[in-house]
C-alpha cells in the first residue's frame, strides 16, 4: 500500500507556516480495530499517544472502547484527512475531526518534499520550529548564501562549487550519494561566491580575468567592513520583524509588546539605528526620533523583565541587569557581522598570495608555478570554504535565529508499523 503524502500542493500563504495540523479521532468497530490500525500505520501520517514505533498490539490496547466502537485520538496533517478517511472506510473505520484542545500546541512538521525539503535541515538542525511560528526556511537560506558569498567571493571558486553541486545532484562519484540532499546549498553557495567574486574582481585570486565591479577587498577594507555591518543590520532588522510576528502568534500582545525579541527589542534596535543615522548625517530629527523610539523600547523591555523577575528591589535589580545585558548583546550582535568582512579579506589575501607566488615562479619554473597555483587554490577552496560555511552558520543561529525563535516546538512523530523482522535463515552445513 502506498503511504499517504503528508501534504499536498500549497499556496504561498500556506508555505509561510508549518504544515497545518488537525486533531482527529480514529474510530473503528472494535472487531476490526487492528485492520484499521494497520492501514493507519502503513500510511504513517497520524501521531498517537503511543510511541511512534509501538507494536500494533500496544496501540490496540491504548484505544478507548465503548461497546462495539473503539477510538484513538491523535494529530495529522489536515490536507490528508479525507484521503486517510477513504482508506479506512472499507474496514468500517472513520477519521473524525476534533476540537483543538486549549493550551496544547500542535506538533510541527516542515514541508519535506522537493527543493524545500532539501533546504529544511538548515532550520531543523537548530531546533523544531514552533507550530505557531513562521517557517523561516526560504529567508534563512537566502541569508546564509548572502553571508557565505561575502566571505568567499571568487568567480573561479564559485564555478568549482557549481561543479561539486552537479556531482551531488547526479550522485557521482558514488561516495557523494550520501550528501545528495546538499546539492541546493552547493548551488546557492557557488552562485553567491560568483556574484561577490564579480564585485571583488576575483577569479582564482586577483588575476585580472574579471573586472572589479565594486571594490578590491585588500585595497578598501574599511568600505568592506562598513558594508558587512550594514548588511548585518539589515538581516537583524528582518529577524526582528519575523520575531514580532512569531511573538504575536505565540502569546498575543503581552509577549509581542514586552519581549526583547518582539516590539521592545525591535524599538530599541530601530531607534538606535535611526539615532546613529541622524548623528552621522548631522540631522536633528532622525537623531531625536531615534532616541525617543529607543527609550520606548528600553521602557517596554524593562517592564517585561520586571514582570518576570517579580516585584520589589530584587526584581528591579534583576530587570536592570537583564536590560543592560540586552543592550550590550545587541551591540555585540551587530559587531559580530564584522566577520563577514574579516573572512572576506582573509580569502582575498590568500588568493593574492597564491597569485603573486605563481607570477614570481612562472618565468623560472612554470611547473612549480602551476603546482603552487593549483595547490594554493585547492587549499583556499577547502579550508576557506569550510570556514565561511561554519561562520555563516554561526551568524545564522546565534545572531538571527535567537530573535526569530524564543521557544522550542514539538516535532511531529507519526505512528507507523514497525518493520516485520525477517525469519532467520539457517546456514547450509558445509
XYZ file of C-alpha atoms in Angstrom:
430
model
C 0.000 0.000 0.000
C 1.301 3.476 -0.847
C 1.946 5.736 2.125
C -0.184 8.862 2.344
C 1.626 12.050 1.373
C 1.962 14.325 4.425
C 0.681 17.334 2.490
C -0.356 18.338 -0.977
C 0.312 21.338 -3.176
C 0.336 24.514 -1.092
C -0.427 28.152 -1.748
C 2.197 30.786 -0.995
C 0.307 31.752 2.190
C 0.327 28.165 3.457
C 4.019 27.880 2.625
C 4.801 30.548 5.241
C 3.846 28.253 8.111
C 4.459 24.660 9.176
C 2.022 22.113 7.769
C -1.470 22.715 9.224
C -2.395 20.016 11.726
C -5.801 18.623 12.654
C -6.807 16.956 15.908
C -8.662 13.776 14.929
C -10.110 10.580 16.338
C -9.523 7.286 14.562
C -12.831 5.464 15.070
C -13.434 1.817 14.161
C -15.595 -1.149 15.083
C -13.898 -2.956 17.950
C -13.808 -6.217 15.982
C -11.903 -4.640 13.058
C -9.765 -2.191 15.049
C -6.484 -3.895 14.187
C -7.301 -3.931 10.473
C -7.976 -0.187 10.585
C -4.800 0.427 12.607
C -2.764 -1.479 10.032
C -3.953 0.961 7.380
C -3.163 3.911 9.657
C 0.279 2.511 10.475
C 1.129 1.881 6.830
C 0.057 5.432 5.938
C 2.290 6.844 8.695
C 0.538 10.212 8.974
C -1.120 10.106 12.408
C 0.646 10.920 15.658
C -0.898 8.955 18.533
C -0.235 8.996 22.258
C 1.798 5.809 21.879
C 5.471 5.850 20.785
C 5.913 6.184 17.008
C 7.384 2.680 16.762
C 4.976 0.964 19.161
C 3.790 -2.506 18.060
C 0.269 -2.963 16.794
C -0.857 -4.807 19.922
C 0.254 -1.966 22.204
C -1.581 0.611 20.095
C -4.725 -1.526 20.070
C -4.690 -1.739 23.871
C -4.403 2.070 24.100
C -7.731 2.542 22.285
C -10.817 3.661 24.205
C -13.558 1.058 23.740
C -17.255 1.799 24.276
C -19.433 -1.152 23.423
C -18.861 -2.016 19.773
C -16.771 1.084 18.982
C -13.084 1.809 19.604
C -11.279 5.121 19.133
C -7.842 6.715 19.433
C -7.089 10.456 19.340
C -4.137 11.954 17.535
C -2.748 14.653 15.255
C -2.358 14.534 11.499
C -1.858 16.938 8.567
C -5.212 18.494 7.739
C -4.827 18.013 3.996
C -4.679 14.227 4.166
C -7.649 13.705 6.497
C -10.043 12.959 3.565
C -7.531 10.601 1.963
C -6.981 8.556 5.129
C -10.742 8.533 5.796
C -11.274 6.984 2.376
C -8.645 4.325 3.051
C -10.125 3.157 6.377
C -13.781 3.339 5.268
C -13.859 -0.154 3.654
C -12.970 -1.633 7.068
C -15.711 0.361 8.795
C -13.321 2.988 10.131
C -13.611 6.766 10.122
C -11.421 9.811 10.751
C -13.354 12.326 12.841
C -12.023 15.918 13.273
C -11.929 17.075 16.895
C -11.780 20.472 18.528
C -8.222 21.556 19.210
C -7.554 21.407 22.970
C -6.703 24.734 24.571
C -3.204 25.192 25.861
C -1.857 22.262 23.866
C 0.322 23.109 20.900
C 0.083 21.013 17.775
C 3.212 19.164 16.613
C 5.312 20.862 13.951
C 6.050 19.476 10.511
C 8.016 21.450 7.929
C 7.493 20.600 4.284
C 9.951 17.900 3.329
C 9.344 17.316 -0.364
C 11.307 18.637 -3.309
C 13.689 21.556 -3.032
C 12.064 22.846 0.180
C 12.825 19.549 1.896
C 16.489 19.689 0.886
C 16.782 23.158 2.415
C 14.859 22.432 5.634
C 17.864 20.952 7.556
C 19.289 24.471 7.892
C 16.358 25.193 10.241
C 15.709 21.770 11.782
C 19.347 21.413 12.828
C 18.863 24.469 15.034
C 15.647 23.150 16.577
C 11.998 22.402 15.961
C 10.044 25.397 14.693
C 7.059 26.038 16.996
C 3.758 25.300 15.293
C 2.613 28.919 15.654
C 5.779 30.388 14.137
C 6.652 31.298 10.580
C 8.674 28.684 8.718
C 11.835 30.727 8.050
C 13.459 28.248 5.640
C 13.469 30.390 2.441
C 14.655 33.544 4.225
C 17.213 31.628 6.277
C 18.699 30.014 3.166
C 18.878 33.378 1.395
C 20.664 34.984 4.354
C 23.068 32.057 4.621
C 24.043 32.225 0.951
C 24.488 36.004 1.107
C 26.837 35.755 4.086
C 28.754 32.840 2.588
C 29.279 34.682 -0.685
C 30.581 37.810 1.026
C 33.224 35.743 2.844
C 34.059 33.544 -0.158
C 33.855 35.885 -3.125
C 35.672 34.359 -6.092
C 34.232 33.557 -9.508
C 36.570 30.597 -10.061
C 35.878 29.037 -6.697
C 32.164 29.584 -7.233
C 32.356 27.693 -10.542
C 34.040 24.778 -8.762
C 31.240 24.763 -6.186
C 28.723 24.517 -9.045
C 30.676 21.547 -10.429
C 30.506 19.958 -6.984
C 26.763 20.659 -6.886
C 26.335 18.844 -10.204
C 28.177 15.846 -8.754
C 25.975 15.858 -5.655
C 22.834 16.095 -7.767
C 23.858 13.222 -10.062
C 25.385 11.230 -7.168
C 28.709 10.998 -8.985
C 31.122 9.772 -7.778
C 29.092 7.219 -5.838
C 30.529 8.104 -2.432
C 28.887 11.542 -2.770
C 25.417 9.980 -2.839
C 25.103 10.256 0.948
C 25.356 14.041 0.590
C 22.891 14.240 -2.303
C 20.391 16.455 -0.454
C 23.046 19.145 -0.004
C 23.166 19.986 -3.717
C 20.928 23.095 -3.421
C 23.288 24.534 -0.796
C 26.258 23.962 -3.109
C 24.405 25.658 -5.972
C 23.454 28.645 -3.837
C 26.947 28.945 -2.353
C 28.515 28.759 -5.816
C 26.239 31.439 -7.272
C 26.751 33.726 -4.266
C 30.528 33.268 -4.490
C 30.462 34.123 -8.187
C 28.359 37.224 -7.551
C 30.717 38.600 -4.914
C 33.698 37.456 -6.966
C 32.493 39.755 -9.756
C 32.045 42.577 -7.260
C 35.579 41.996 -5.930
C 37.196 41.282 -9.319
C 38.431 37.869 -8.115
C 38.870 34.838 -10.390
C 41.168 32.366 -8.625
C 42.638 35.447 -6.994
C 43.299 38.925 -8.461
C 44.171 37.527 -11.865
C 42.541 40.382 -13.800
C 40.335 37.999 -15.794
C 37.147 39.599 -14.461
C 36.706 43.349 -13.841
C 36.197 44.899 -10.413
C 32.559 45.915 -10.270
C 32.665 47.316 -6.734
C 35.945 47.174 -4.802
C 39.018 45.091 -4.146
C 38.812 43.868 -0.531
C 42.509 44.380 0.229
C 42.529 47.860 -1.323
C 39.439 49.160 0.517
C 38.891 47.156 3.734
C 37.062 49.980 5.564
C 34.322 50.141 2.945
C 34.009 46.360 3.042
C 33.722 46.456 6.844
C 31.031 49.139 6.674
C 29.124 47.088 4.091
C 29.355 43.983 6.300
C 27.968 45.850 9.321
C 25.215 47.430 7.210
C 24.284 44.053 5.744
C 24.233 42.531 9.210
C 21.981 45.321 10.451
C 19.527 44.650 7.611
C 19.481 40.941 8.438
C 18.888 41.726 12.113
C 16.038 44.059 11.117
C 14.388 41.236 9.150
C 14.878 38.869 12.104
C 13.214 41.365 14.458
C 10.218 41.723 12.138
C 9.812 37.944 11.975
C 10.178 37.849 15.743
C 7.280 40.277 16.197
C 5.011 38.073 14.077
C 6.071 34.953 15.990
C 5.605 36.555 19.427
C 2.087 37.618 18.444
C 1.126 34.132 17.304
C 2.767 32.521 20.343
C 1.395 34.662 23.155
C -0.702 37.581 21.925
C 0.018 41.222 22.645
C 1.860 40.837 26.017
C 4.542 38.602 24.503
C 4.691 40.825 21.429
C 4.991 44.093 23.297
C 7.437 43.311 26.101
C 9.708 40.646 24.646
C 13.299 41.631 23.753
C 12.656 39.628 20.572
C 9.389 41.482 19.956
C 8.317 45.116 19.863
C 10.552 46.118 22.794
C 13.727 44.766 21.203
C 12.741 45.997 17.754
C 12.085 49.529 19.018
C 15.469 49.569 20.735
C 17.227 48.308 17.614
C 15.483 50.556 15.093
C 15.660 53.554 17.441
C 19.410 53.236 17.913
C 19.887 52.710 14.172
C 17.860 55.839 13.382
C 19.715 57.875 16.003
C 23.062 56.712 14.626
C 21.967 57.644 11.114
C 20.885 61.102 12.289
C 24.171 61.643 14.117
C 26.207 60.574 11.087
C 24.187 62.733 8.677
C 24.058 65.617 11.191
C 20.270 65.718 11.042
C 18.422 66.538 14.231
C 15.015 64.977 13.550
C 16.260 61.397 12.957
C 18.528 61.715 15.982
C 15.755 62.878 18.317
C 13.198 60.440 16.901
C 15.629 57.540 17.218
C 16.395 58.408 20.848
C 12.688 58.544 21.688
C 11.956 55.222 19.962
C 14.936 53.558 21.675
C 13.764 54.924 25.050
C 10.318 53.417 24.452
C 11.940 50.081 23.644
C 14.041 50.224 26.818
C 10.948 51.012 28.890
C 8.946 48.149 27.427
C 11.827 45.713 27.842
C 12.342 46.800 31.462
C 8.624 46.307 32.176
C 8.795 42.807 30.716
C 11.910 41.864 32.668
C 10.429 43.311 35.870
C 7.201 41.343 35.434
C 9.194 38.123 35.034
C 11.524 38.833 37.955
C 8.820 39.760 40.460
C 8.239 42.872 42.456
C 10.476 44.554 44.973
C 14.078 45.696 44.999
C 15.402 42.332 43.838
C 13.064 42.399 40.858
C 14.226 45.886 39.905
C 17.875 44.878 40.216
C 17.357 41.769 38.084
C 15.445 43.754 35.452
C 18.201 46.374 35.286
C 20.866 43.686 34.820
C 18.839 41.964 32.119
C 18.246 45.287 30.366
C 21.957 46.105 30.437
C 22.712 42.636 29.074
C 20.190 43.107 26.254
C 21.787 46.408 25.199
C 25.327 45.011 25.317
C 24.254 41.888 23.463
C 22.613 43.982 20.749
C 25.864 45.847 20.156
C 27.817 42.578 20.149
C 25.372 41.049 17.672
C 25.860 43.893 15.191
C 29.638 43.792 15.670
C 29.637 40.029 15.003
C 28.837 40.709 11.364
C 32.262 42.299 11.009
C 33.484 38.748 10.471
C 31.875 38.880 7.026
C 34.483 41.465 6.074
C 37.262 39.807 8.073
C 36.952 36.434 6.394
C 36.340 38.094 3.033
C 39.677 39.843 3.489
C 41.314 36.577 4.523
C 40.058 34.818 1.411
C 41.220 37.684 -0.782
C 44.620 37.716 0.936
C 45.158 34.006 0.344
C 44.200 34.427 -3.312
C 46.605 37.349 -3.645
C 49.474 35.423 -2.047
C 48.925 32.426 -4.296
C 48.711 34.571 -7.438
C 51.796 36.614 -6.515
C 53.794 33.432 -5.885
C 52.576 31.979 -9.181
C 53.690 35.040 -11.140
C 57.044 35.107 -9.368
C 57.800 31.461 -10.206
C 56.417 31.432 -13.746
C 59.476 32.869 -15.519
C 61.940 30.477 -13.864
C 59.959 27.277 -13.273
C 56.498 27.151 -14.886
C 55.857 23.679 -13.468
C 56.447 24.897 -9.928
C 54.277 27.942 -10.617
C 51.430 25.739 -11.828
C 51.808 23.485 -8.782
C 51.677 26.484 -6.430
C 48.599 27.844 -8.221
C 46.731 24.522 -8.095
C 47.712 23.615 -4.540
C 47.086 27.122 -3.215
C 43.627 27.330 -4.744
C 42.802 23.822 -3.561
C 43.684 24.829 -0.006
C 41.756 28.090 -0.318
C 38.727 26.251 -1.681
C 38.640 23.612 1.051
C 39.838 25.453 4.142
C 38.302 28.849 3.424
C 35.136 27.228 2.111
C 34.760 25.291 5.355
C 35.470 28.375 7.466
C 32.988 30.510 5.533
C 30.324 27.797 5.806
C 30.776 27.458 9.566
C 30.892 31.208 10.188
C 27.758 31.830 8.124
C 26.010 29.106 10.117
C 27.201 30.647 13.369
C 25.821 34.073 12.418
C 22.560 32.482 11.279
C 21.981 30.634 14.541
C 23.338 32.989 17.190
C 22.504 36.394 15.779
C 19.371 35.787 13.686
C 17.554 32.667 14.882
C 17.884 33.768 18.518
C 15.427 36.561 17.646
C 13.155 34.601 15.361
C 12.677 31.745 17.855
C 12.041 32.032 21.581
C 10.669 28.556 22.260
C 11.178 25.001 21.057
C 8.391 23.317 19.137
C 7.350 19.677 19.324
C 8.257 17.609 16.264
C 5.555 15.619 14.506
C 6.214 11.918 15.138
C 3.584 9.813 13.345
C 2.976 6.232 14.367
C 3.994 3.636 11.816
C 4.002 -0.106 11.749
C 7.445 -1.343 12.780
C 9.170 -3.452 10.130
C 8.458 -7.133 10.365
C 11.672 -8.968 11.336
C 12.740 -11.495 8.768
C 12.955 -15.036 9.928
C 16.455 -16.251 10.338
C 17.611 -18.497 7.518
C 19.752 -21.398 8.701
C 23.190 -21.513 7.198
C 23.829 -24.509 4.988
C 26.121 -27.016 6.610
C 29.453 -27.324 4.923
